[in-house]
Coordinates of N, CA and C in Angstrom, one line a residue:
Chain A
X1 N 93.4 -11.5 -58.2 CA 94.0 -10.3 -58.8 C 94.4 -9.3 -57.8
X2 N 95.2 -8.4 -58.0 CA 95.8 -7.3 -56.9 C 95.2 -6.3 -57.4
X3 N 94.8 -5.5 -56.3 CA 95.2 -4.1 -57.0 C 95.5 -3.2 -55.6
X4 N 95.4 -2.0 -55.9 CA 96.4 -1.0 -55.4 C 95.4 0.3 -55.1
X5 N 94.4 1.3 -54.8 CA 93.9 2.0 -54.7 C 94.1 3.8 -53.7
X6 N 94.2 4.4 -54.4 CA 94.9 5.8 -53.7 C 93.5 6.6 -54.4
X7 N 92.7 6.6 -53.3 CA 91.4 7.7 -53.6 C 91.8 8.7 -53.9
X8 N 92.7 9.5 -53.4 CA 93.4 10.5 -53.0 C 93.6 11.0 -54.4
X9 N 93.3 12.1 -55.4 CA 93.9 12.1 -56.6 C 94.8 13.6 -56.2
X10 N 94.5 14.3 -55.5 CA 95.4 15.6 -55.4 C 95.3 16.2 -53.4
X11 N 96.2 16.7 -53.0 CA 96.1 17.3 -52.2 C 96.8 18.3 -51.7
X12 N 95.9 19.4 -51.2 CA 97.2 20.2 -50.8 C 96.9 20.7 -50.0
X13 N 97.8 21.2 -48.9 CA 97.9 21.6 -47.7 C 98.9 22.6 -47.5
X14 N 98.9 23.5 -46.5 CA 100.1 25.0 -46.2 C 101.2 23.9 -45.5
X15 N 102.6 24.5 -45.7 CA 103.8 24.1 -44.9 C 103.5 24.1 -43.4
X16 N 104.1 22.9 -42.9 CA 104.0 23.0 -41.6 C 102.6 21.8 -40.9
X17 N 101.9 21.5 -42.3 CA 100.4 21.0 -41.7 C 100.7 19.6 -42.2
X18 N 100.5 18.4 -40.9 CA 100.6 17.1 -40.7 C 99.3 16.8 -42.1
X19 N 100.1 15.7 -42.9 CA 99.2 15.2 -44.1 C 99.2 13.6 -44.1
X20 N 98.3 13.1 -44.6 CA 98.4 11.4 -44.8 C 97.8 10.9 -45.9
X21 N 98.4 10.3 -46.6 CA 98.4 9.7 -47.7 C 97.5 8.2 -47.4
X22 N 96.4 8.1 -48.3 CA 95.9 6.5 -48.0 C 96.0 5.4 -49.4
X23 N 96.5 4.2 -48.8 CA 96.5 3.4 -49.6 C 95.6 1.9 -49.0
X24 N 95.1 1.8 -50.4 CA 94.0 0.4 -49.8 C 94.8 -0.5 -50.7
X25 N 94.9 -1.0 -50.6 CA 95.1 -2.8 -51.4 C 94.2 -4.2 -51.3
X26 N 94.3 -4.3 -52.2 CA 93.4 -6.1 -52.3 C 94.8 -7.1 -52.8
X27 N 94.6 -8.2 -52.1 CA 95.7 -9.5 -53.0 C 95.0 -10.6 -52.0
X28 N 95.2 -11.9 -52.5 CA 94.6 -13.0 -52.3 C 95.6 -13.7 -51.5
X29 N 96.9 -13.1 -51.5 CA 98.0 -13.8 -51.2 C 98.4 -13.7 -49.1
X30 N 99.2 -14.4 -48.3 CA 98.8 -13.9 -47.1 C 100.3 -13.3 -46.9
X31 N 101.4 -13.6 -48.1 CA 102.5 -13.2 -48.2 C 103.1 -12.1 -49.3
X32 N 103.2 -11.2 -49.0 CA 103.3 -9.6 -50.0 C 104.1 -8.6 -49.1
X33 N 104.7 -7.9 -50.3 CA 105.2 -6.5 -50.0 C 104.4 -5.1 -50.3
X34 N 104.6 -4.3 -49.8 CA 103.8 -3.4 -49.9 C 105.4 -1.9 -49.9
X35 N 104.8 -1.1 -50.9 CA 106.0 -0.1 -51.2 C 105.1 1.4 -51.2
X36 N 106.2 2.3 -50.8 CA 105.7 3.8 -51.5 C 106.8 4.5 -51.8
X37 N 107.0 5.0 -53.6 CA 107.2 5.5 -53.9 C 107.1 6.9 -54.1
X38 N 108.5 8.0 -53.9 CA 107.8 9.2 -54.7 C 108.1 9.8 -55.7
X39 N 107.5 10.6 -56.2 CA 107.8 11.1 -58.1 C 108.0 12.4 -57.6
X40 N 109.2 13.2 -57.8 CA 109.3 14.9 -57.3 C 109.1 15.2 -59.1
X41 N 108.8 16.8 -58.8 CA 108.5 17.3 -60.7 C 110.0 16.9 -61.4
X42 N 110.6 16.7 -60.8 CA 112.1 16.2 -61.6 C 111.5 15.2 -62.6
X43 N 110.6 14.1 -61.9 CA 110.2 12.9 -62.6 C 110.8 11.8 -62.3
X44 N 111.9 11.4 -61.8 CA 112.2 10.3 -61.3 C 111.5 9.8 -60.0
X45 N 111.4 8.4 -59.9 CA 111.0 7.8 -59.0 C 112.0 7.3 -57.8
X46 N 111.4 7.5 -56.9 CA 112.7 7.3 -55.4 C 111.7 6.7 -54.0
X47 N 112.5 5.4 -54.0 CA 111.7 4.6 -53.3 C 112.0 5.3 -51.5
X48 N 111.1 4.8 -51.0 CA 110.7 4.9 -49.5 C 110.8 4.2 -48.6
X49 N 109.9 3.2 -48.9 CA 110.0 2.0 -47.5 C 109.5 1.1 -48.3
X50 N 109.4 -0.2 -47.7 CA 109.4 -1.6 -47.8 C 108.9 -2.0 -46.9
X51 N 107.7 -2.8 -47.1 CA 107.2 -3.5 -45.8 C 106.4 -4.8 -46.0
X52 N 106.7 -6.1 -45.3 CA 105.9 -7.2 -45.5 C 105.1 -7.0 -44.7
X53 N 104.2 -8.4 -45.0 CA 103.0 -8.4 -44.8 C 103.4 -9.1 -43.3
X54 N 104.4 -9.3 -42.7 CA 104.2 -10.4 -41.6 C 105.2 -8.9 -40.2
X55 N 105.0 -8.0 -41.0 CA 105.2 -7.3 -40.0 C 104.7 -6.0 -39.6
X56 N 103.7 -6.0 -38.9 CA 103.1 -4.9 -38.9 C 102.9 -3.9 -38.0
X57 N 104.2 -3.4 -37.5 CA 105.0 -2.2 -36.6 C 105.1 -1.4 -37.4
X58 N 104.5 -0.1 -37.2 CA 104.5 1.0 -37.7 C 106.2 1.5 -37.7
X59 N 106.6 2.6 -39.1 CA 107.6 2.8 -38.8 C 107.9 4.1 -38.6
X60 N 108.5 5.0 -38.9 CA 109.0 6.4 -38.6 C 110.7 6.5 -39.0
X61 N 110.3 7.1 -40.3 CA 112.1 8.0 -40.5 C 112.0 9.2 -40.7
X62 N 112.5 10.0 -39.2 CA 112.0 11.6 -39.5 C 110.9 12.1 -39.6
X63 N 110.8 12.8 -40.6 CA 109.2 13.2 -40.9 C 108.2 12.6 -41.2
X64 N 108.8 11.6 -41.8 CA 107.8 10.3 -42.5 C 107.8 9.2 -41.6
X65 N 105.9 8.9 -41.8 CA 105.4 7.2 -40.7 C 104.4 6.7 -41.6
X66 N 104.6 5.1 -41.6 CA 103.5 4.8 -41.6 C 103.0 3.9 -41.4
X67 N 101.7 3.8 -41.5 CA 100.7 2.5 -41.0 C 100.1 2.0 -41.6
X68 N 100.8 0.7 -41.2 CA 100.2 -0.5 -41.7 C 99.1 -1.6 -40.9
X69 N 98.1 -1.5 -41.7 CA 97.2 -2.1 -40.8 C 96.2 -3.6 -41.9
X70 N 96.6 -4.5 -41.5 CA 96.3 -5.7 -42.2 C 94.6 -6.0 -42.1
X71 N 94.2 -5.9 -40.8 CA 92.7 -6.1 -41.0 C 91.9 -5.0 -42.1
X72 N 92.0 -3.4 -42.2 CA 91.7 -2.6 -43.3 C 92.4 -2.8 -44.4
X73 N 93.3 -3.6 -44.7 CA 93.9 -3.7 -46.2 C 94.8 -2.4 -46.4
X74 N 94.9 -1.9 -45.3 CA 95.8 -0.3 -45.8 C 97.1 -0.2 -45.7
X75 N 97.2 0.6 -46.0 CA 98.9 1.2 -45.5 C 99.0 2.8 -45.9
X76 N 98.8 3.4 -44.7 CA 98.9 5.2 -45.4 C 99.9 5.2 -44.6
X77 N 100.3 6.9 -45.6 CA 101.7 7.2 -45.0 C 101.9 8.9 -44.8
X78 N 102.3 8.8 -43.9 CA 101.5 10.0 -43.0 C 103.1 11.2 -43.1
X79 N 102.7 13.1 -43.4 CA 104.0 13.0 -43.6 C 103.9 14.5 -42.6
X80 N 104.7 14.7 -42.0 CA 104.6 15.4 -40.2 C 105.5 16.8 -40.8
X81 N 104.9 17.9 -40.5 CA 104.8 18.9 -40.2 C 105.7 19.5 -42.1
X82 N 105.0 19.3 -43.2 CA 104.9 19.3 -44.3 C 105.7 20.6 -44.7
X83 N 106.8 20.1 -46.3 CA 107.6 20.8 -46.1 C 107.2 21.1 -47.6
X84 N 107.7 22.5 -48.4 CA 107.6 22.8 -49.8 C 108.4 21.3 -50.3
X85 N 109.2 21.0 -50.3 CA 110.2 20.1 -50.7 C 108.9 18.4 -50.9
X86 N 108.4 18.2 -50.2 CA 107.4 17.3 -50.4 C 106.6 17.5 -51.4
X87 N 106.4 18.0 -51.7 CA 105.7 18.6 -52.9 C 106.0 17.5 -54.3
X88 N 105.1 16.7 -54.5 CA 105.6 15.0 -55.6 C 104.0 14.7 -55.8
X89 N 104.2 13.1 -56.3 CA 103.0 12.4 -56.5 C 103.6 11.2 -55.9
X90 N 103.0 10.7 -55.0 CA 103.2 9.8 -54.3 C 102.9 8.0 -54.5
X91 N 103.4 7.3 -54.7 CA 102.7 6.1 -55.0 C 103.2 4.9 -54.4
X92 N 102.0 4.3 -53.8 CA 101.6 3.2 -53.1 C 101.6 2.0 -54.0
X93 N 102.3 0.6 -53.6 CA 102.6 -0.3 -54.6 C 102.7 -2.0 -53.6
X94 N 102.4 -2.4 -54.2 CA 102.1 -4.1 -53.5 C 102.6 -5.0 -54.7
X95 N 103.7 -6.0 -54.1 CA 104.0 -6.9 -55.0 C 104.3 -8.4 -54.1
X96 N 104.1 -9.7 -54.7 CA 103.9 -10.4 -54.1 C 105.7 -11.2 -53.8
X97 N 106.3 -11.7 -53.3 CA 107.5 -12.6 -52.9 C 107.5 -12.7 -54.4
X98 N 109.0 -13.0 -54.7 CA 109.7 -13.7 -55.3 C 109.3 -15.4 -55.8
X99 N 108.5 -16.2 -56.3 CA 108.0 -17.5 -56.7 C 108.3 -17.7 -57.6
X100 N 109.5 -16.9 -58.7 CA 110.1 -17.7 -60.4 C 109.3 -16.6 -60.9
X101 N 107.9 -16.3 -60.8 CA 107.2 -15.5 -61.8 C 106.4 -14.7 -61.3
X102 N 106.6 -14.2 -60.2 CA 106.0 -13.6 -59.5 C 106.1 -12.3 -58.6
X103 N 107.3 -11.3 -59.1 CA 107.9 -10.1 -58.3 C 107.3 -9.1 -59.1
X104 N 106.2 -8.9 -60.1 CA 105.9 -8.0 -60.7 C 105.7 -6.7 -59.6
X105 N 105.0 -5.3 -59.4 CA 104.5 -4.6 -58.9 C 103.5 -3.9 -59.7
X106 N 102.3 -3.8 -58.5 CA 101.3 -3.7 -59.1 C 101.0 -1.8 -58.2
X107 N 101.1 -0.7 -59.0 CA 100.9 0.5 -58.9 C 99.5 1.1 -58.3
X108 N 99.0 2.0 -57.4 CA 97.7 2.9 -57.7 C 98.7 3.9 -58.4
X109 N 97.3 4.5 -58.6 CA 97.5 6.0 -59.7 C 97.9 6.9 -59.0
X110 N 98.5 7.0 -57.2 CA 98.9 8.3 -57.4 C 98.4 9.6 -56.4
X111 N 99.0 10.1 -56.0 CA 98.2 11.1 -55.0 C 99.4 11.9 -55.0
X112 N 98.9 13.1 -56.2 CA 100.0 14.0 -55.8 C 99.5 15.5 -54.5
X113 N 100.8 15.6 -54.2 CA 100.6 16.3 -53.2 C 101.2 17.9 -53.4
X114 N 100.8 18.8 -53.2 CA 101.3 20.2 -53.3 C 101.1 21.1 -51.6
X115 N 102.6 21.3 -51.6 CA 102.5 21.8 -50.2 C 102.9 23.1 -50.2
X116 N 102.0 24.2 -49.9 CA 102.6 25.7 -50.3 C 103.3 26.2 -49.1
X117 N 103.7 27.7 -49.5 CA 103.8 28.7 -48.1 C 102.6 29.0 -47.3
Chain B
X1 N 129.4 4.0 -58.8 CA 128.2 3.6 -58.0 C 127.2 3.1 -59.1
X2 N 126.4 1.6 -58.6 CA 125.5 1.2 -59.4 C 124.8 1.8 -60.0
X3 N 124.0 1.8 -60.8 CA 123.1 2.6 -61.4 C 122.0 1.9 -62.5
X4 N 120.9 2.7 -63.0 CA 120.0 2.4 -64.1 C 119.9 3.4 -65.2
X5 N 120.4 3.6 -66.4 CA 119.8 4.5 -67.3 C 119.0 4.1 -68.5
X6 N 118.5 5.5 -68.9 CA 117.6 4.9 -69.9 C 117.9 6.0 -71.2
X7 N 117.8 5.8 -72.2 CA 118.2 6.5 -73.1 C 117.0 6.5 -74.6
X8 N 116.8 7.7 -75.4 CA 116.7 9.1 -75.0 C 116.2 9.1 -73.9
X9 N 116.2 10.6 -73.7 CA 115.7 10.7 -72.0 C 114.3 11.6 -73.0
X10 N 114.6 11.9 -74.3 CA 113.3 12.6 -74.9 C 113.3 12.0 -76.4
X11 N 112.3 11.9 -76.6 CA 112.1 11.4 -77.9 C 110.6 11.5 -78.6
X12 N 110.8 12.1 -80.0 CA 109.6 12.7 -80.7 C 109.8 12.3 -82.1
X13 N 108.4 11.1 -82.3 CA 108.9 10.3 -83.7 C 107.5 10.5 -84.1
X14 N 106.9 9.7 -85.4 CA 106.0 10.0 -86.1 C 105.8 8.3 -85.9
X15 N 103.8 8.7 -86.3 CA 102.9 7.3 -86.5 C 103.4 6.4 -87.7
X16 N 103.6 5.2 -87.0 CA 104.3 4.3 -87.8 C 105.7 3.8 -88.2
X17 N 106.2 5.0 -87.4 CA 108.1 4.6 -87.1 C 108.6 3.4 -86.3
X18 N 109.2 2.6 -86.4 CA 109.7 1.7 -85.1 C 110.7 3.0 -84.6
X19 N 110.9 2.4 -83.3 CA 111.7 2.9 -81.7 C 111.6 2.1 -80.4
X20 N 113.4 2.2 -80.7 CA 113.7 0.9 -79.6 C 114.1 2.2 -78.4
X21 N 113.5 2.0 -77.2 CA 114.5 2.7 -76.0 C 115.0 1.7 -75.0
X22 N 116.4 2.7 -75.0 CA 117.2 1.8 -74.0 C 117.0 2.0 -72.8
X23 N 117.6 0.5 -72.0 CA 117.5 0.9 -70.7 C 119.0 -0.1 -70.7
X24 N 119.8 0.2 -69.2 CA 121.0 -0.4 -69.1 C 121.3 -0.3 -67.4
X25 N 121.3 -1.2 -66.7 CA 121.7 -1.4 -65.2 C 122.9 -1.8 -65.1
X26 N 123.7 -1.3 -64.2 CA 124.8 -1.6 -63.7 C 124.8 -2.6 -62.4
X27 N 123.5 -3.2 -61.6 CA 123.5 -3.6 -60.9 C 123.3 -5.1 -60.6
X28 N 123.4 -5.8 -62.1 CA 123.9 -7.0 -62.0 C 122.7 -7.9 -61.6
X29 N 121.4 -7.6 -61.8 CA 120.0 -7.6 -61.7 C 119.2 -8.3 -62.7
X30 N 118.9 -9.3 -62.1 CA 118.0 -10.5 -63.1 C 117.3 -9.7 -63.6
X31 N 116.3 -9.6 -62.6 CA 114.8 -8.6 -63.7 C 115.2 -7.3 -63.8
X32 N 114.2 -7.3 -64.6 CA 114.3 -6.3 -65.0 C 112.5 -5.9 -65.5
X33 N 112.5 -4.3 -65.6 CA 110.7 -4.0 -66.0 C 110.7 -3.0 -66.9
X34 N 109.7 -2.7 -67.5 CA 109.0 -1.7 -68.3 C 108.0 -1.3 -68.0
X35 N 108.1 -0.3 -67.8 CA 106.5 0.6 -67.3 C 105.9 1.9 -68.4
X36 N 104.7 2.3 -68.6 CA 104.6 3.6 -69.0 C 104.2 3.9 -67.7
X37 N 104.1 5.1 -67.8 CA 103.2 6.5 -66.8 C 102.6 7.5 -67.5
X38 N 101.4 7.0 -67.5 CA 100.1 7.7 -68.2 C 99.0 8.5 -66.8
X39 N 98.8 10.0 -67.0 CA 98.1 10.8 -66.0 C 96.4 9.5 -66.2
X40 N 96.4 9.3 -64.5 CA 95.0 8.7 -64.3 C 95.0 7.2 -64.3
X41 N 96.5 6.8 -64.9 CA 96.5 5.1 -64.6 C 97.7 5.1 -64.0
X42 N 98.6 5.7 -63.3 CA 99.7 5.3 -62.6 C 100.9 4.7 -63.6
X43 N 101.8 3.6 -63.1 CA 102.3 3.0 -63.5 C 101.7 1.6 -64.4
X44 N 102.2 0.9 -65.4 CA 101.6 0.2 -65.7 C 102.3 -0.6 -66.5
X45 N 102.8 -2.4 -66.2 CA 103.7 -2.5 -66.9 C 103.5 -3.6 -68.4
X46 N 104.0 -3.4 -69.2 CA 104.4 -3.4 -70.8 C 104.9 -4.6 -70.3
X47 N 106.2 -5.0 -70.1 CA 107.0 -6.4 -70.6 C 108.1 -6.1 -69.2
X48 N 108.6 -7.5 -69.5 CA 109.5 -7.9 -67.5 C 110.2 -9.1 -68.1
X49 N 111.7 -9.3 -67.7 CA 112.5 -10.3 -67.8 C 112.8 -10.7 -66.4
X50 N 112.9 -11.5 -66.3 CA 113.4 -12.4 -65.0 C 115.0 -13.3 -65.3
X51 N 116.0 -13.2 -66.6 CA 117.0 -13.6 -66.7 C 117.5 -13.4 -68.4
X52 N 117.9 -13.5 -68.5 CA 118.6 -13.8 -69.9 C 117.8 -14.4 -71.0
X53 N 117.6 -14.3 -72.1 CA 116.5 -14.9 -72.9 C 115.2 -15.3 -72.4
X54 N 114.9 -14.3 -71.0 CA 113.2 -14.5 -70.2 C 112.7 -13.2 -71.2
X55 N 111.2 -13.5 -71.5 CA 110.8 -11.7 -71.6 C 109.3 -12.8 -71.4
X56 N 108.3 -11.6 -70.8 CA 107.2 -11.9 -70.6 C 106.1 -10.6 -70.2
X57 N 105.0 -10.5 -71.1 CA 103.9 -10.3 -71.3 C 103.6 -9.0 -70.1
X58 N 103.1 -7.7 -69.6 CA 102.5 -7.1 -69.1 C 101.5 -7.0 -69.5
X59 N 100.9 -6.1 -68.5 CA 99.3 -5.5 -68.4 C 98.8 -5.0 -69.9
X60 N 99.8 -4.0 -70.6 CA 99.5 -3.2 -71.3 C 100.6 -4.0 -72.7
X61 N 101.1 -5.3 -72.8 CA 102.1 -5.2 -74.5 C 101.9 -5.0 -75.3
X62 N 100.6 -4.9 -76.2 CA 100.3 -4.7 -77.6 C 100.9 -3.7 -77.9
X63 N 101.9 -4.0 -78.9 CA 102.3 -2.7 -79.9 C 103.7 -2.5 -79.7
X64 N 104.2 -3.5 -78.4 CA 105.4 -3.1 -77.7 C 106.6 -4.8 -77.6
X65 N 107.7 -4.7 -77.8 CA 108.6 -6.2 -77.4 C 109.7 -5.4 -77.0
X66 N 110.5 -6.8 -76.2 CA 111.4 -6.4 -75.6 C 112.2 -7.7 -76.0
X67 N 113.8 -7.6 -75.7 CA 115.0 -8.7 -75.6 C 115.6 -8.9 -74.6
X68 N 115.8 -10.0 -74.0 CA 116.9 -9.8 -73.4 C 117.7 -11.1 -73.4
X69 N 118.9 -10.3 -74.0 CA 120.3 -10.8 -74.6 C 121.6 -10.9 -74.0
X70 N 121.6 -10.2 -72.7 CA 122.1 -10.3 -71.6 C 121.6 -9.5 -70.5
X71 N 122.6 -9.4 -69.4 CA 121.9 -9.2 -67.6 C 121.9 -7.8 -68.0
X72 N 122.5 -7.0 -68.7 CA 122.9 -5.2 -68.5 C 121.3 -5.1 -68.8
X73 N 121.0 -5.2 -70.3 CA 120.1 -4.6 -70.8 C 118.5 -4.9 -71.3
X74 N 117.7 -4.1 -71.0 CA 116.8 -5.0 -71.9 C 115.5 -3.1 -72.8
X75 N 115.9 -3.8 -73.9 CA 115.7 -2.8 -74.9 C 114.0 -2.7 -75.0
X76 N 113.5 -1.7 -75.4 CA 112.0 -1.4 -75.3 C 111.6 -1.4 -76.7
X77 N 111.1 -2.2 -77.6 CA 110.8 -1.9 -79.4 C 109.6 -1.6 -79.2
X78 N 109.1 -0.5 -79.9 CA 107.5 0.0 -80.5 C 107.9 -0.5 -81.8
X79 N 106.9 -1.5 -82.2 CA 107.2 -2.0 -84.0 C 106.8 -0.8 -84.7
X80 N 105.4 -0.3 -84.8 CA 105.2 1.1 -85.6 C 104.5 1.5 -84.4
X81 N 104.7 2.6 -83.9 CA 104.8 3.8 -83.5 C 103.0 4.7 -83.4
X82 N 102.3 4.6 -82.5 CA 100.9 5.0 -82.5 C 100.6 6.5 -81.6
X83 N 100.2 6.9 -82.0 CA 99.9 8.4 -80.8 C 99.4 7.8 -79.4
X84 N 98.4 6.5 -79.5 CA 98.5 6.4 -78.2 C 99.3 5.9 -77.1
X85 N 100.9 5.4 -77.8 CA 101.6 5.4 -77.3 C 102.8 6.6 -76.6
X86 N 101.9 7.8 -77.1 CA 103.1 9.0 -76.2 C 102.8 8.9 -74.6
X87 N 104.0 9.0 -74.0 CA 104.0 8.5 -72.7 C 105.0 8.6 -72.2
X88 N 105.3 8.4 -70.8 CA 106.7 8.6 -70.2 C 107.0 7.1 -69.9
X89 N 108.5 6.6 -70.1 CA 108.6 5.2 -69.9 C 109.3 4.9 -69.4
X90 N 109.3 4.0 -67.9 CA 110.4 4.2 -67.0 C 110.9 3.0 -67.0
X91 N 111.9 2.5 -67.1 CA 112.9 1.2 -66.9 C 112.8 1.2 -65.5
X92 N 113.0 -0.4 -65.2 CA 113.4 -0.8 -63.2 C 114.0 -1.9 -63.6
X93 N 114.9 -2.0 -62.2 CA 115.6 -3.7 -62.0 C 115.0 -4.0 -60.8
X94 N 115.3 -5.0 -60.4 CA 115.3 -5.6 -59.0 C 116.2 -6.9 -58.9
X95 N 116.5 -7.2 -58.0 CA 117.3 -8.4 -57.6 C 116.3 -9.8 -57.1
X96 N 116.8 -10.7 -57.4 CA 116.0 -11.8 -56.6 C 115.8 -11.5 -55.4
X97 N 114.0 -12.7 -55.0 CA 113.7 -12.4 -53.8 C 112.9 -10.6 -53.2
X98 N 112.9 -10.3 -52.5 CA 112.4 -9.2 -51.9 C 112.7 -7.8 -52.3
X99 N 113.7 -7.9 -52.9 CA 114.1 -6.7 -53.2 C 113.6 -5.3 -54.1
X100 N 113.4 -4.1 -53.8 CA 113.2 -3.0 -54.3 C 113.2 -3.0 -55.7
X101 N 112.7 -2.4 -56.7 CA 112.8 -2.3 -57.8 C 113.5 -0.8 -57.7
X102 N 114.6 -0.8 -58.5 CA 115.2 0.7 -59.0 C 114.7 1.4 -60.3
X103 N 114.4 2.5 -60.5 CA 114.0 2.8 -61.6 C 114.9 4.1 -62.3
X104 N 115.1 3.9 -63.6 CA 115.3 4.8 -64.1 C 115.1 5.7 -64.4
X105 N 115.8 7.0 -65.1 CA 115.4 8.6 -64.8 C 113.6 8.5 -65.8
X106 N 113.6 8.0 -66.6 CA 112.3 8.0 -67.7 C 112.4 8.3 -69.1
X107 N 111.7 8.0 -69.8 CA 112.1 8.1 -71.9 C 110.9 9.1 -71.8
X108 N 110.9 10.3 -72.3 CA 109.2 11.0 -72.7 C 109.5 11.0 -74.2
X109 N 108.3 10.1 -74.2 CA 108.4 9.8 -75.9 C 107.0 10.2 -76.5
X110 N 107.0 11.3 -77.5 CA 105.8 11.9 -78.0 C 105.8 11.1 -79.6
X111 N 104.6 10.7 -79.9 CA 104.2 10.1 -81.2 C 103.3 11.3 -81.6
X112 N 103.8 11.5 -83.0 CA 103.1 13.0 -83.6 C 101.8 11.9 -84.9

């Protein structure tokens, strides 16, 4: 079975202050994707990055990085020098390759983030 | 430009109503998902096609079916309609292979 875990249920931090989002995962599989999503109070969801399991170079667009690390099961995603506009619920998500019946996505619950003045 | 909508974007029905919500992709996208978003469980998905007359079983289906009768669309039925079904419901596609799921703006659908 998969699952997805985001201890994290709320966080907040002042503008300007470096924050990291943690995501744990379990899957049995050696081949998977791993996603983060974010939810702004609008409500729609707006994807982020994409990353397999067979590559594990941290990435960096702008403000946003993150790491991936296969021996801890993680993938946090770290967001650099925190803007009001960041301000969402963030979600961490793992799905396994395409196999005919097998591209489902399996969600954690979430770590919303509130970033003030 | 491709896109995913979902239709109502709000909706407020009473225990025991059926209600179908739509969803419709422009992107030409075998699968397709159904999710609620309930505070404390995240995403969680209801029913998923993988092609044209595919529909198959989620986490959460009881109380809930889906069709699909071509690649655009695939419709969300509540047969009768339960309060513990109020919830926000978001449609996604994805393409074969690796690719992203897109999701839809969301249905907030309140059962009185």
């Amino acid at each position: 079975a998969q699952k997805v875990t985001q201890a994290q249920t709320e966080i907040s931090v002042v503008e300007k202050e470096d924050v990291t989002l943690d995501c744990v995962y379990e899957t049995r599989d050696t081949t998977y994707y791993l996603f983060w999503y974010k939810q702004p109070p609008s409500g729609e969801l707006v994807f982020l990055i994409r990353r397999n399991s067979f590559d594990e170079q941290n990435e960096i667009s702008g403000r946003y990085s993150w790491n991936f690390q296969k021996s801890t099961s993680s993938f946090n995603f770290t967001i650099t020098a925190s803007q009001v506009v960041d301000s969402a619920v963030y979600f961490c998500a793992l799905r396994n390759p395409y196999t005919g019946t097998a591209s489902k996505l399996t969600f954690g619950t979430g770590t919303r983030l509130q970033v003030t003045l | 430009d491709a896109e995913i909508t979902q239709s109502p974007r709000h909706k407020i029905t009473e225990t025991g109503r059926q209600v179908t919500l739509a969803c419709h992709q422009t992107w030409n996208h075998n699968n397709m998902f159904w999710y609620r978003q309930d505070l404390g469980h995240g995403l969680r998905l209801i029913h998923y096609s993988y092609g044209v007359q595919d529909t198959n079983k989620g986490e959460v289906s009881d109380g809930y079916s889906v069709s699909r009768s071509n690649t655009e669309d695939l419709p969300l039925t509540l047969e009768s309609a339960a309060s513990s079904q109020t919830s926000v419901y978001f449609c996604a596609s994805s393409s074969r292979g690796s690719g992203e799921q897109f999701f839809g703006p969301g249905t907030r659908l309140t059962v009185l």
